[in-house]
């Protein structure tokens, strides 16, 4: 009775592609500015530095304020 022994196979490992910083930097700046604008509207809009008048922005981001720990009452 002959027995066959399975030989271990080597699988190629995945190598991540190298991205130059110049390709990532504009997107990082864009999303950083976008996050700061969103943080402004959630955190401080409708207070002393209000850009828009009325309660509309406050009502749209009310639950997000509480979730992030900003007081609004």
GROMACS .gro file of C-alpha atoms in nm, residues 12-65:
model
   54
   12UNK     CA    1   0.264   3.419  -0.260
   13UNK     CA    2   0.225   3.686   0.004
   14UNK     CA    3   0.043   4.003  -0.078
   15UNK     CA    4   0.258   4.313  -0.086
   16UNK     CA    5   0.077   4.645  -0.042
   17UNK     CA    6   0.128   4.901  -0.313
   18UNK     CA    7   0.341   5.199  -0.223
   19UNK     CA    8   0.157   5.528  -0.251
   20UNK     CA    9   0.352   5.850  -0.269
   21UNK     CA   10   0.272   6.113  -0.006
   22UNK     CA   11   0.196   6.359  -0.286
   23UNK     CA   12  -0.100   6.144  -0.391
   24UNK     CA   13  -0.243   6.116  -0.039
   25UNK     CA   14  -0.183   6.469   0.094
   26UNK     CA   15  -0.455   6.654  -0.105
   27UNK     CA   16  -0.718   6.400   0.002
   28UNK     CA   17  -0.603   6.413   0.364
   29UNK     CA   18  -0.627   6.794   0.365
   30UNK     CA   19  -0.970   6.783   0.199
   31UNK     CA   20  -1.114   6.534   0.447
   32UNK     CA   21  -0.948   6.715   0.738
   33UNK     CA   22  -1.116   7.042   0.642
   34UNK     CA   23  -1.446   6.860   0.585
   35UNK     CA   24  -1.428   6.706   0.933
   36UNK     CA   25  -1.353   7.045   1.091
   37UNK     CA   26  -1.654   7.199   0.916
   38UNK     CA   27  -1.877   6.914   1.033
   39UNK     CA   28  -1.739   6.943   1.386
   40UNK     CA   29  -1.813   7.317   1.379
   41UNK     CA   30  -2.175   7.262   1.277
   42UNK     CA   31  -2.228   6.987   1.532
   43UNK     CA   32  -2.042   7.153   1.815
   44UNK     CA   33  -2.074   7.529   1.806
   45UNK     CA   34  -2.326   7.636   1.543
   46UNK     CA   35  -2.622   7.820   1.700
   47UNK     CA   36  -2.409   7.965   1.975
   48UNK     CA   37  -2.199   8.281   2.007
   49UNK     CA   38  -2.028   8.227   1.670
   50UNK     CA   39  -2.339   8.139   1.473
   51UNK     CA   40  -2.310   8.155   1.093
   52UNK     CA   41  -2.676   8.081   1.021
   53UNK     CA   42  -2.971   8.226   1.202
   54UNK     CA   43  -3.260   8.021   1.334
   55UNK     CA   44  -3.284   7.677   1.487
   56UNK     CA   45  -3.262   7.465   1.170
   57UNK     CA   46  -2.900   7.356   1.207
   58UNK     CA   47  -2.952   7.286   1.575
   59UNK     CA   48  -3.246   7.057   1.501
   60UNK     CA   49  -3.057   6.868   1.228
   61UNK     CA   50  -2.754   6.793   1.447
   62UNK     CA   51  -2.923   6.776   1.787
   63UNK     CA   52  -2.872   6.402   1.845
   64UNK     CA   53  -2.515   6.415   1.718
   65UNK     CA   54  -2.439   6.686   1.975
   0.00000   0.00000   0.00000
